[in-house]
Amino acid sequence: MSTTFDNVSAIQAIVAAHSALAVDHAHIVGKSPPAGNAAYQASFQAARILGFIETDAHCIATAWHRQSERLGRFDPDHWPSDPIDFDIQPQPRLNGFPPCPRDLGLYAVLPTAQWVARMAQSGVTTLQLRFKSDIQADIEREINAAVRGVQGTQALLFINDHWQAAIRAGAYGVHLGQEDLDGANVDAIRAAGLRLGISTHGYAEMLRADQFSPSYIAMGAVFPTTLKKMQTAPQGIGRLQQYAKLLRHYSLVAIGGIDHSNLSNVLDCQVGSVGVVRALIAAASPEMAAAELMAALRTGRMAQS
């Protein structure tokens, strides 16, 4: 392939075939890619042109090289989606976390225990307490109240970040962002029997999350959101579809700017759960908004079956 491979044509073919993955993002077109074979270099440059950040472009290019070696040919139309090409190991694994339902349904991310109890009583199936405070006593009190708030309901409660307090309170699970992984004792969370969810924003972070064998992986932000300052551009439906295909053996949560207007497109990507924040807490009637979103989820699932 090295003597006949047309790098420019390969880059153009990849970009043309996968334009649905392009996003508006500052990237460096024409920067020399890391050393690699022809398939790697072409796919790396094409990924950069499509707006993937450099670390994600490296993951894509490495997988495309492995795919080409495995298939015996370079195919610009075949975006890599086989876990083996990304060095994702088969499941179950020795370091695996306890599983959670493949279909977590509506996943509400909420700021207080009062909100958690309110949405649990409204029938929301999966809840996350994202309580922000630097005062440990307040954190402990809020988490304990949230755990009590879901008792007697079917809701599954994940605690954002505060893994030690979550263990002490007996929460169902913990959710960690990429930065939280650096300071968390993941082995202690696993030993306590809690589930683990991890946030990701692209290929490099997905592959890092996979190394922990979590209970679910969250992917976003799918659409623009004003709730958090994001380091990466909104990923969009095209990328979400590819991410879900690659991580198909996981329970998956799509999150970021999702509401009624785009819910059906998200569900078409075969994710098992949709995370919402503003769609509930900013609604005139959060209970009604939750009921409508859950009904839309059921309708979407029926249409897929």
Short mmCIF file of C-alpha atoms in Angstrom, two decimals:
data_model
loop_
_atom_site.label_atom_id
_atom_site.label_comp_id
_atom_site.label_asym_id
_atom_site.label_seq_id
_atom_site.Cartn_x
_atom_site.Cartn_y
_atom_site.Cartn_z
CA MET A 1 0.00 0.00 0.00
CA SER A 2 2.89 2.36 0.68
CA THR A 3 4.03 2.51 -3.00
CA THR A 4 0.60 3.07 -4.59
CA PHE A 5 -1.32 4.82 -1.83
CA ASP A 6 -2.59 8.27 -2.82
CA ASN A 7 -2.67 10.20 0.45
CA VAL A 8 -4.52 13.24 -0.87
CA SER A 9 -7.21 11.16 -2.56
CA ALA A 10 -7.63 9.05 0.58
CA ILE A 11 -8.10 12.14 2.75
CA GLN A 12 -10.63 13.60 0.33
CA ALA A 13 -12.52 10.29 0.16
CA ILE A 14 -12.77 9.98 3.94
CA VAL A 15 -13.96 13.56 4.38
CA ALA A 16 -16.54 13.19 1.61
CA ALA A 17 -17.85 9.86 2.89
CA HIS A 18 -18.16 10.98 6.50
CA SER A 19 -19.20 14.62 6.29
CA ALA A 20 -21.97 13.89 8.84
CA LEU A 21 -19.22 13.67 11.48
CA ALA A 22 -17.90 17.17 10.84
CA VAL A 23 -18.32 19.83 13.51
CA ASP A 24 -17.33 23.47 13.74
CA HIS A 25 -14.21 23.33 15.83
CA ALA A 26 -10.82 25.03 15.75
CA HIS A 27 -8.37 22.57 14.27
CA ILE A 28 -5.08 22.72 12.41
CA VAL A 29 -5.41 21.63 8.82
CA GLY A 30 -2.15 20.70 7.20
CA LYS A 31 -0.26 20.00 10.41
CA SER A 32 2.02 17.02 9.92
CA PRO A 33 0.51 13.95 11.60
CA PRO A 34 2.56 11.76 13.92
CA ALA A 35 4.71 9.19 12.17
CA GLY A 36 2.71 6.26 10.90
CA ASN A 37 1.85 4.27 7.82
CA ALA A 38 -0.17 5.65 4.92
CA ALA A 39 -3.58 4.65 6.27
CA TYR A 40 -2.79 6.21 9.62
CA GLN A 41 -1.58 9.50 8.15
CA ALA A 42 -4.50 9.87 5.76
CA SER A 43 -7.14 9.09 8.38
CA PHE A 44 -5.47 11.33 10.97
CA GLN A 45 -5.49 14.31 8.63
CA ALA A 46 -9.04 13.58 7.50
CA ALA A 47 -10.20 13.39 11.12
CA ARG A 48 -8.61 16.76 11.83
CA ILE A 49 -10.34 18.28 8.82
CA LEU A 50 -13.64 16.88 10.13
CA GLY A 51 -12.98 18.78 13.36
CA PHE A 52 -11.82 16.02 15.70
CA ILE A 53 -9.37 17.17 18.35
CA GLU A 54 -5.85 15.80 18.03
CA THR A 55 -6.13 13.07 20.66
CA ASP A 56 -9.34 11.77 19.08
CA ALA A 57 -7.82 11.94 15.59
CA HIS A 58 -4.96 9.76 16.85
CA CYS A 59 -7.46 7.17 18.16
CA ILE A 60 -9.33 7.17 14.85
CA ALA A 61 -6.16 6.88 12.80
CA THR A 62 -4.77 4.04 14.93
CA ALA A 63 -8.05 2.15 14.60
CA TRP A 64 -8.18 2.76 10.85
CA HIS A 65 -4.67 1.39 10.48
CA ARG A 66 -5.61 -1.73 12.47
CA GLN A 67 -8.81 -2.12 10.48
CA SER A 68 -6.86 -1.91 7.21
CA GLU A 69 -4.38 -4.51 8.44
CA ARG A 70 -7.18 -6.81 9.61
CA LEU A 71 -9.21 -6.53 6.39
CA GLY A 72 -6.20 -6.47 4.06
CA ARG A 73 -7.26 -3.22 2.42
CA PHE A 74 -7.85 0.46 3.12
CA ASP A 75 -11.51 1.41 2.78
CA PRO A 76 -12.26 5.15 3.14
CA ASP A 77 -16.00 4.43 3.32
CA HIS A 78 -15.68 2.15 6.37
CA TRP A 79 -15.43 4.31 9.48
CA PRO A 80 -13.84 2.16 12.22
CA SER A 81 -16.41 0.83 14.68
CA ASP A 82 -15.15 -2.62 15.66
CA PRO A 83 -14.01 -2.66 19.31
CA ILE A 84 -11.03 -4.83 18.42
CA ASP A 85 -9.56 -2.05 16.27
CA PHE A 86 -9.68 0.31 19.27
CA ASP A 87 -8.13 -2.31 21.57
CA ILE A 88 -11.38 -2.63 23.53
CA GLN A 89 -11.29 -5.99 25.28
CA PRO A 90 -14.26 -8.41 25.36
CA GLN A 91 -16.65 -8.47 28.29
CA PRO A 92 -17.20 -9.61 30.99
CA ARG A 93 -13.91 -8.62 32.61
CA LEU A 94 -12.25 -9.29 35.93
CA ASN A 95 -12.20 -5.57 36.77
CA GLY A 96 -15.78 -5.00 35.64
CA PHE A 97 -18.24 -2.99 37.73
CA PRO A 98 -21.66 -4.42 38.55
CA PRO A 99 -23.96 -3.95 35.57
CA CYS A 100 -26.88 -1.58 35.46
CA PRO A 101 -29.88 -1.89 33.13
CA ARG A 102 -29.04 -1.53 29.45
CA ASP A 103 -32.01 0.82 29.15
CA LEU A 104 -31.71 3.39 31.93
CA GLY A 105 -34.54 5.40 30.40
CA LEU A 106 -34.87 9.05 31.32
CA TYR A 107 -31.76 10.09 33.28
CA ALA A 108 -32.28 13.31 35.22
CA VAL A 109 -29.25 15.24 36.49
CA LEU A 110 -30.40 17.28 39.46
CA PRO A 111 -28.87 19.91 41.77
CA THR A 112 -30.38 19.02 45.16
CA ALA A 113 -31.84 16.16 47.18
CA GLN A 114 -35.21 17.91 47.06
CA TRP A 115 -35.14 17.71 43.28
CA VAL A 116 -34.10 14.05 43.47
CA ALA A 117 -37.05 13.15 45.69
CA ARG A 118 -39.43 15.16 43.52
CA MET A 119 -38.41 13.44 40.30
CA ALA A 120 -38.27 10.00 41.94
CA GLN A 121 -41.90 10.46 42.99
CA SER A 122 -42.69 11.46 39.40
CA GLY A 123 -41.46 8.10 38.14
CA VAL A 124 -38.14 9.13 36.59
CA THR A 125 -36.16 5.91 36.36
CA THR A 126 -32.57 7.14 36.79
CA LEU A 127 -31.37 10.12 38.78
CA GLN A 128 -28.05 11.80 39.45
CA LEU A 129 -27.39 14.18 42.29
CA ARG A 130 -24.92 16.82 41.12
CA PHE A 131 -24.56 18.81 44.33
CA LYS A 132 -21.85 21.47 44.36
CA SER A 133 -20.36 22.51 47.69
CA ASP A 134 -16.99 22.75 49.40
CA ILE A 135 -18.49 22.05 52.82
CA GLN A 136 -18.23 18.35 53.63
CA ALA A 137 -21.06 18.37 56.17
CA ASP A 138 -23.41 19.84 53.56
CA ILE A 139 -22.32 17.26 51.01
CA GLU A 140 -22.95 14.37 53.44
CA ARG A 141 -26.35 15.76 54.43
CA GLU A 142 -27.49 16.27 50.84
CA ILE A 143 -26.37 12.82 49.70
CA ASN A 144 -28.02 11.08 52.65
CA ALA A 145 -31.22 13.02 51.95
CA ALA A 146 -31.10 12.04 48.28
CA VAL A 147 -30.69 8.35 49.16
CA ARG A 148 -33.69 8.61 51.47
CA GLY A 149 -35.59 10.48 48.76
CA VAL A 150 -35.56 7.54 46.34
CA GLN A 151 -36.55 4.92 48.90
CA GLY A 152 -39.86 3.31 48.06
CA THR A 153 -39.53 4.22 44.36
CA GLN A 154 -38.04 2.42 41.37
CA ALA A 155 -35.47 5.16 40.80
CA LEU A 156 -31.74 4.37 40.62
CA LEU A 157 -29.59 7.07 42.22
CA PHE A 158 -26.08 8.00 41.11
CA ILE A 159 -23.99 10.53 43.04
CA ASN A 160 -21.78 12.87 41.04
CA ASP A 161 -18.15 13.06 42.14
CA HIS A 162 -18.52 12.53 45.91
CA TRP A 163 -17.72 8.82 45.85
CA GLN A 164 -16.75 8.40 49.51
CA ALA A 165 -19.97 9.94 50.77
CA ALA A 166 -21.91 7.90 48.22
CA ILE A 167 -20.40 4.68 49.61
CA ARG A 168 -21.22 5.67 53.19
CA ALA A 169 -24.80 6.58 52.25
CA GLY A 170 -25.41 3.37 50.31
CA ALA A 171 -26.20 4.99 46.96
CA TYR A 172 -26.82 2.83 43.91
CA GLY A 173 -23.86 4.26 42.03
CA VAL A 174 -21.33 7.00 41.43
CA HIS A 175 -20.83 9.15 38.36
CA LEU A 176 -17.37 10.52 37.62
CA GLY A 177 -16.14 13.03 35.08
CA GLN A 178 -12.77 12.63 33.43
CA GLU A 179 -11.12 14.99 35.89
CA ASP A 180 -12.76 13.16 38.83
CA LEU A 181 -11.14 9.87 37.79
CA ASP A 182 -7.72 11.23 38.71
CA GLY A 183 -8.58 11.60 42.39
CA ALA A 184 -11.09 8.78 42.90
CA ASN A 185 -10.32 5.36 44.36
CA VAL A 186 -12.08 3.35 41.71
CA ASP A 187 -11.17 0.06 43.39
CA ALA A 188 -12.89 1.19 46.59
CA ILE A 189 -16.05 2.08 44.65
CA ARG A 190 -16.04 -1.34 43.00
CA ALA A 191 -15.35 -3.15 46.28
CA ALA A 192 -18.33 -1.39 47.88
CA GLY A 193 -20.58 -2.83 45.17
CA LEU A 194 -21.62 0.51 43.69
CA ARG A 195 -22.19 1.01 39.98
CA LEU A 196 -19.96 3.43 38.11
CA GLY A 197 -20.79 5.80 35.27
CA ILE A 198 -18.18 7.90 33.47
CA SER A 199 -18.56 11.02 31.31
CA THR A 200 -16.86 11.15 27.92
CA HIS A 201 -16.57 13.74 25.15
CA GLY A 202 -14.86 11.86 22.33
CA TYR A 203 -12.81 8.81 21.40
CA ALA A 204 -9.80 9.33 23.68
CA GLU A 205 -12.00 9.78 26.74
CA MET A 206 -14.19 6.82 25.77
CA LEU A 207 -11.14 4.58 25.54
CA ARG A 208 -9.92 5.84 28.90
CA ALA A 209 -13.33 5.16 30.44
CA ASP A 210 -13.36 1.67 28.97
CA GLN A 211 -10.19 0.81 30.90
CA PHE A 212 -12.22 1.05 34.12
CA SER A 213 -14.96 -1.29 32.79
CA PRO A 214 -17.75 0.93 34.18
CA SER A 215 -21.44 0.14 34.47
CA TYR A 216 -22.33 2.77 31.89
CA ILE A 217 -20.66 5.39 29.72
CA ALA A 218 -22.16 8.83 29.14
CA MET A 219 -21.48 10.55 25.81
CA GLY A 220 -21.84 14.25 25.12
CA ALA A 221 -22.43 16.99 24.83
CA VAL A 222 -24.56 15.96 21.87
CA PHE A 223 -25.99 19.44 21.32
CA PRO A 224 -25.01 22.91 22.55
CA THR A 225 -25.61 23.49 26.24
CA THR A 226 -25.14 26.50 28.47
CA LEU A 227 -25.08 24.58 31.76
CA LYS A 228 -21.40 23.69 31.66
CA LYS A 229 -18.40 25.19 29.92
CA MET A 230 -17.37 22.45 27.50
CA GLN A 231 -13.80 21.92 26.36
CA THR A 232 -14.98 20.29 23.13
CA ALA A 233 -17.54 21.27 20.53
CA PRO A 234 -21.00 19.63 20.59
CA GLN A 235 -20.55 16.18 19.10
CA GLY A 236 -23.74 15.98 17.05
CA ILE A 237 -25.88 13.07 15.92
CA GLY A 238 -23.38 11.69 13.39
CA ARG A 239 -20.66 11.22 15.99
CA LEU A 240 -23.07 9.94 18.62
CA GLN A 241 -24.12 7.22 16.20
CA GLN A 242 -20.52 6.11 15.73
CA TYR A 243 -19.75 6.28 19.46
CA ALA A 244 -22.78 4.13 20.27
CA LYS A 245 -21.80 1.62 17.61
CA LEU A 246 -18.30 1.29 19.05
CA LEU A 247 -19.51 1.03 22.67
CA ARG A 248 -22.50 -1.16 21.89
CA HIS A 249 -21.60 -3.63 24.66
CA TYR A 250 -22.12 -0.92 27.31
CA SER A 251 -25.14 0.71 28.82
CA LEU A 252 -25.02 4.15 27.18
CA VAL A 253 -26.30 7.58 28.15
CA ALA A 254 -26.50 10.45 25.65
CA ILE A 255 -26.51 13.88 27.27
CA GLY A 256 -26.24 17.56 26.40
CA GLY A 257 -28.94 19.83 24.98
CA ILE A 258 -31.47 17.02 24.48
CA ASP A 259 -35.17 17.88 24.46
CA HIS A 260 -38.36 17.01 22.58
CA SER A 261 -37.12 18.62 19.39
CA ASN A 262 -34.18 16.25 18.94
CA LEU A 263 -35.06 13.23 21.10
CA SER A 264 -36.09 10.95 18.22
CA ASN A 265 -32.80 11.56 16.42
CA VAL A 266 -30.89 10.66 19.58
CA LEU A 267 -32.87 7.45 20.06
CA ASP A 268 -32.12 6.45 16.47
CA CYS A 269 -28.46 6.19 17.56
CA GLN A 270 -29.37 3.16 19.71
CA VAL A 271 -28.52 4.63 23.11
CA GLY A 272 -30.24 3.16 26.15
CA SER A 273 -30.74 6.39 28.04
CA VAL A 274 -31.14 10.11 27.56
CA GLY A 275 -29.71 12.50 30.12
CA VAL A 276 -31.50 15.78 30.74
CA VAL A 277 -30.91 18.76 33.01
CA ARG A 278 -32.48 21.97 31.76
CA ALA A 279 -35.41 20.14 30.11
CA LEU A 280 -36.65 19.37 33.63
CA ILE A 281 -35.35 21.97 36.05
CA ALA A 282 -36.19 24.88 33.73
CA ALA A 283 -39.66 23.56 32.86
CA ALA A 284 -42.79 25.35 34.03
CA SER A 285 -44.03 21.98 35.31
CA PRO A 286 -41.11 19.57 35.82
CA GLU A 287 -43.48 16.68 36.59
CA MET A 288 -45.35 17.19 33.34
CA ALA A 289 -42.10 17.61 31.42
CA ALA A 290 -40.79 14.35 32.90
CA ALA A 291 -44.00 12.51 32.01
CA GLU A 292 -43.90 13.81 28.44
CA LEU A 293 -40.24 12.87 27.98
CA MET A 294 -40.79 9.37 29.38
CA ALA A 295 -43.79 8.92 27.07
CA ALA A 296 -41.68 10.04 24.13
CA LEU A 297 -38.98 7.57 25.13
CA ARG A 298 -41.50 4.73 25.21
CA THR A 299 -42.89 5.74 21.84
CA GLY A 300 -39.40 5.88 20.39
CA ARG A 301 -38.54 2.44 21.74
CA MET A 302 -41.75 0.97 20.30
CA ALA A 303 -40.95 2.47 16.90
CA GLN A 304 -37.53 0.82 16.94
CA SER A 305 -38.86 -2.65 17.86
#
